[in-house]
Amino acid sequence: MHELAMATSMVEAIIDTAEKNDAIKITQAVLDVGELTMLNPEQLRFMMDVIREDTIFEDAEIIINMIPIEIECDKCGFKGKSKTDENMDHLMAVATCPKCDNTRINIIEGRECSIKTIKIEKEDEEDA
Ligand SMILES: [Zn+2]
């Protein structure tokens, strides 16, 4: 289960970061999920909900940004979105230059799955 492994490591990383910053509660987490990761955002969200139960992350809002795949072509110099819309089930469609059909392309965006921002609540140090 691709999503489960990713959800687990995301939740762990978010809680870990929050705790290192003395959080008592996490209020929001923004995630960047590249389309090339082939993660289903709804499944990812669902699994994170299960994993984060009874943690400081429990009530936080989770925002998932899907990052489109961007490529750079060695041959014609094309830089931009790949032909993903046609066939997302096919990884081969992703790895082709839309301009010259070259398959030796560099993927410059869309491969990552990362935590962008986390909003936390700390103990009332400001009021103290
Ligand atoms: Zn090209």
PDB file of C-alpha atoms and ligand atoms in Angstrom:
ATOM      1  CA  MET A   1       0.000   0.000   0.000  1.00  0.00           C
ATOM      2  CA  HIS A   2       1.755   3.019  -1.383  1.00  0.00           C
ATOM      3  CA  GLU A   3      -0.503   5.566   0.329  1.00  0.00           C
ATOM      4  CA  LEU A   4      -0.278   3.931   3.733  1.00  0.00           C
ATOM      5  CA  ALA A   5       3.512   4.060   3.825  1.00  0.00           C
ATOM      6  CA  MET A   6       3.493   7.659   2.677  1.00  0.00           C
ATOM      7  CA  ALA A   7       0.732   8.661   5.101  1.00  0.00           C
ATOM      8  CA  THR A   8       2.625   7.100   7.993  1.00  0.00           C
ATOM      9  CA  SER A   9       5.890   8.859   7.250  1.00  0.00           C
ATOM     10  CA  MET A  10       4.102  12.174   6.626  1.00  0.00           C
ATOM     11  CA  VAL A  11       2.198  12.046   9.899  1.00  0.00           C
ATOM     12  CA  GLU A  12       5.347  11.051  11.796  1.00  0.00           C
ATOM     13  CA  ALA A  13       7.369  13.847  10.228  1.00  0.00           C
ATOM     14  CA  ILE A  14       4.672  16.449  10.918  1.00  0.00           C
ATOM     15  CA  ILE A  15       4.300  15.477  14.564  1.00  0.00           C
ATOM     16  CA  ASP A  16       8.064  15.275  14.979  1.00  0.00           C
ATOM     17  CA  THR A  17       8.576  18.769  13.553  1.00  0.00           C
ATOM     18  CA  ALA A  18       5.761  20.195  15.664  1.00  0.00           C
ATOM     19  CA  GLU A  19       7.123  18.654  18.849  1.00  0.00           C
ATOM     20  CA  LYS A  20      10.575  20.012  18.168  1.00  0.00           C
ATOM     21  CA  ASN A  21       8.935  23.447  18.038  1.00  0.00           C
ATOM     22  CA  ASP A  22       7.173  22.965  21.381  1.00  0.00           C
ATOM     23  CA  ALA A  23       3.746  22.592  19.864  1.00  0.00           C
ATOM     24  CA  ILE A  24       0.857  21.524  22.016  1.00  0.00           C
ATOM     25  CA  LYS A  25      -1.398  21.270  19.024  1.00  0.00           C
ATOM     26  CA  ILE A  26      -1.141  21.247  15.242  1.00  0.00           C
ATOM     27  CA  THR A  27      -3.804  23.352  13.537  1.00  0.00           C
ATOM     28  CA  GLN A  28      -2.941  22.989   9.879  1.00  0.00           C
ATOM     29  CA  ALA A  29      -0.618  21.059   7.600  1.00  0.00           C
ATOM     30  CA  VAL A  30      -0.042  21.800   3.925  1.00  0.00           C
ATOM     31  CA  LEU A  31       1.366  19.028   1.768  1.00  0.00           C
ATOM     32  CA  ASP A  32       2.767  19.090  -1.730  1.00  0.00           C
ATOM     33  CA  VAL A  33       2.117  15.865  -3.574  1.00  0.00           C
ATOM     34  CA  GLY A  34       3.654  15.459  -7.008  1.00  0.00           C
ATOM     35  CA  GLU A  35       1.488  13.768  -9.612  1.00  0.00           C
ATOM     36  CA  LEU A  36       4.310  11.439 -10.451  1.00  0.00           C
ATOM     37  CA  THR A  37       4.141   9.935  -6.984  1.00  0.00           C
ATOM     38  CA  MET A  38       0.877   8.341  -8.164  1.00  0.00           C
ATOM     39  CA  LEU A  39      -0.585   8.953  -4.750  1.00  0.00           C
ATOM     40  CA  ASN A  40      -4.316   9.241  -4.518  1.00  0.00           C
ATOM     41  CA  PRO A  41      -4.921  12.372  -2.428  1.00  0.00           C
ATOM     42  CA  GLU A  42      -8.238  11.137  -1.046  1.00  0.00           C
ATOM     43  CA  GLN A  43      -6.737   7.849   0.056  1.00  0.00           C
ATOM     44  CA  LEU A  44      -3.756   9.651   1.477  1.00  0.00           C
ATOM     45  CA  ARG A  45      -6.025  11.949   3.447  1.00  0.00           C
ATOM     46  CA  PHE A  46      -8.142   9.056   4.701  1.00  0.00           C
ATOM     47  CA  MET A  47      -5.131   7.121   5.937  1.00  0.00           C
ATOM     48  CA  MET A  48      -3.628  10.147   7.594  1.00  0.00           C
ATOM     49  CA  ASP A  49      -6.930  10.599   9.432  1.00  0.00           C
ATOM     50  CA  VAL A  50      -6.672   7.088  10.795  1.00  0.00           C
ATOM     51  CA  ILE A  51      -3.014   7.386  11.773  1.00  0.00           C
ATOM     52  CA  ARG A  52      -3.272  10.782  13.452  1.00  0.00           C
ATOM     53  CA  GLU A  53      -6.045   9.800  15.837  1.00  0.00           C
ATOM     54  CA  ASP A  54      -5.192  10.606  19.454  1.00  0.00           C
ATOM     55  CA  THR A  55      -2.187  12.726  18.543  1.00  0.00           C
ATOM     56  CA  ILE A  56      -1.601  16.485  18.671  1.00  0.00           C
ATOM     57  CA  PHE A  57      -2.225  16.386  14.932  1.00  0.00           C
ATOM     58  CA  GLU A  58      -5.746  15.025  15.338  1.00  0.00           C
ATOM     59  CA  ASP A  59      -7.838  18.148  14.706  1.00  0.00           C
ATOM     60  CA  ALA A  60      -5.614  19.870  12.185  1.00  0.00           C
ATOM     61  CA  GLU A  61      -6.802  20.859   8.749  1.00  0.00           C
ATOM     62  CA  ILE A  62      -4.920  19.000   6.029  1.00  0.00           C
ATOM     63  CA  ILE A  63      -4.459  20.732   2.690  1.00  0.00           C
ATOM     64  CA  ILE A  64      -3.071  18.667  -0.148  1.00  0.00           C
ATOM     65  CA  ASN A  65      -1.672  20.494  -3.174  1.00  0.00           C
ATOM     66  CA  MET A  66      -1.221  18.346  -6.229  1.00  0.00           C
ATOM     67  CA  ILE A  67       1.935  19.381  -8.062  1.00  0.00           C
ATOM     68  CA  PRO A  68       1.783  18.807 -11.814  1.00  0.00           C
ATOM     69  CA  ILE A  69       4.613  17.026 -13.546  1.00  0.00           C
ATOM     70  CA  GLU A  70       7.034  19.279 -15.327  1.00  0.00           C
ATOM     71  CA  ILE A  71       9.734  18.070 -17.620  1.00  0.00           C
ATOM     72  CA  GLU A  72      12.734  19.355 -19.452  1.00  0.00           C
ATOM     73  CA  CYS A  73      13.666  17.837 -22.788  1.00  0.00           C
ATOM     74  CA  ASP A  74      17.318  17.173 -23.625  1.00  0.00           C
ATOM     75  CA  LYS A  75      16.625  17.167 -27.326  1.00  0.00           C
ATOM     76  CA  CYS A  76      14.436  20.168 -28.147  1.00  0.00           C
ATOM     77  CA  GLY A  77      14.769  22.141 -24.958  1.00  0.00           C
ATOM     78  CA  PHE A  78      11.067  22.002 -24.147  1.00  0.00           C
ATOM     79  CA  LYS A  79      10.311  22.876 -20.575  1.00  0.00           C
ATOM     80  CA  GLY A  80       6.881  22.533 -19.049  1.00  0.00           C
ATOM     81  CA  LYS A  81       4.060  20.126 -18.393  1.00  0.00           C
ATOM     82  CA  SER A  82       4.235  16.619 -19.745  1.00  0.00           C
ATOM     83  CA  LYS A  83       1.384  14.849 -21.460  1.00  0.00           C
ATOM     84  CA  THR A  84      -0.137  13.548 -18.283  1.00  0.00           C
ATOM     85  CA  ASP A  85      -3.804  14.349 -18.820  1.00  0.00           C
ATOM     86  CA  GLU A  86      -4.221  11.820 -21.566  1.00  0.00           C
ATOM     87  CA  ASN A  87      -3.309   8.797 -19.596  1.00  0.00           C
ATOM     88  CA  MET A  88      -2.409   9.100 -15.973  1.00  0.00           C
ATOM     89  CA  ASP A  89      -2.351   5.337 -15.548  1.00  0.00           C
ATOM     90  CA  HIS A  90       0.585   5.100 -17.830  1.00  0.00           C
ATOM     91  CA  LEU A  91       3.941   6.136 -16.535  1.00  0.00           C
ATOM     92  CA  MET A  92       5.312   5.976 -20.060  1.00  0.00           C
ATOM     93  CA  ALA A  93       3.018   8.793 -21.173  1.00  0.00           C
ATOM     94  CA  VAL A  94       4.517  10.917 -18.458  1.00  0.00           C
ATOM     95  CA  ALA A  95       8.063  10.392 -19.595  1.00  0.00           C
ATOM     96  CA  THR A  96       7.650  11.697 -23.123  1.00  0.00           C
ATOM     97  CA  CYS A  97       8.324  15.152 -24.482  1.00  0.00           C
ATOM     98  CA  PRO A  98       5.037  16.587 -25.867  1.00  0.00           C
ATOM     99  CA  LYS A  99       6.928  18.475 -28.536  1.00  0.00           C
ATOM    100  CA  CYS A 100       9.315  15.973 -30.075  1.00  0.00           C
ATOM    101  CA  ASP A 101       8.279  12.687 -28.439  1.00  0.00           C
ATOM    102  CA  ASN A 102      11.728  12.251 -27.026  1.00  0.00           C
ATOM    103  CA  THR A 103      11.690   9.907 -24.062  1.00  0.00           C
ATOM    104  CA  ARG A 104      15.008  11.015 -22.639  1.00  0.00           C
ATOM    105  CA  ILE A 105      13.629  13.809 -20.557  1.00  0.00           C
ATOM    106  CA  ASN A 106      14.373  15.178 -17.139  1.00  0.00           C
ATOM    107  CA  ILE A 107      11.591  15.385 -14.651  1.00  0.00           C
ATOM    108  CA  ILE A 108      12.005  18.653 -12.818  1.00  0.00           C
ATOM    109  CA  GLU A 109       8.761  18.766 -10.878  1.00  0.00           C
ATOM    110  CA  GLY A 110       6.093  16.389  -9.655  1.00  0.00           C
ATOM    111  CA  ARG A 111       8.219  13.642  -8.183  1.00  0.00           C
ATOM    112  CA  GLU A 112       8.211  14.944  -4.660  1.00  0.00           C
ATOM    113  CA  CYS A 113       5.929  14.400  -1.766  1.00  0.00           C
ATOM    114  CA  SER A 114       6.703  16.884   0.935  1.00  0.00           C
ATOM    115  CA  ILE A 115       5.404  18.847   3.854  1.00  0.00           C
ATOM    116  CA  LYS A 116       5.166  22.466   2.881  1.00  0.00           C
ATOM    117  CA  THR A 117       3.988  24.231   6.016  1.00  0.00           C
ATOM    118  CA  ILE A 118       2.704  23.346   9.431  1.00  0.00           C
ATOM    119  CA  LYS A 119       0.753  25.645  11.702  1.00  0.00           C
ATOM    120  CA  ILE A 120       1.041  24.942  15.375  1.00  0.00           C
ATOM    121  CA  GLU A 121      -0.187  26.184  18.690  1.00  0.00           C
ATOM    122  CA  LYS A 122       2.263  26.607  21.511  1.00  0.00           C
ATOM    123  CA  GLU A 123       1.703  26.954  25.199  1.00  0.00           C
ATOM    124  CA  ASP A 124       0.688  30.560  25.970  1.00  0.00           C
ATOM    125  CA  GLU A 125       4.144  31.974  26.134  1.00  0.00           C
ATOM    126  CA  GLU A 126       3.003  35.248  24.626  1.00  0.00           C
ATOM    127  CA  ASP A 127       0.463  35.957  27.337  1.00  0.00           C
ATOM    128  CA  ALA A 128       2.717  34.871  30.155  1.00  0.00           C
TER     129      ALA A 128
HETATM  130 ZN    ZN B   1      11.568  17.521 -26.820  1.00  0.00          ZN
END
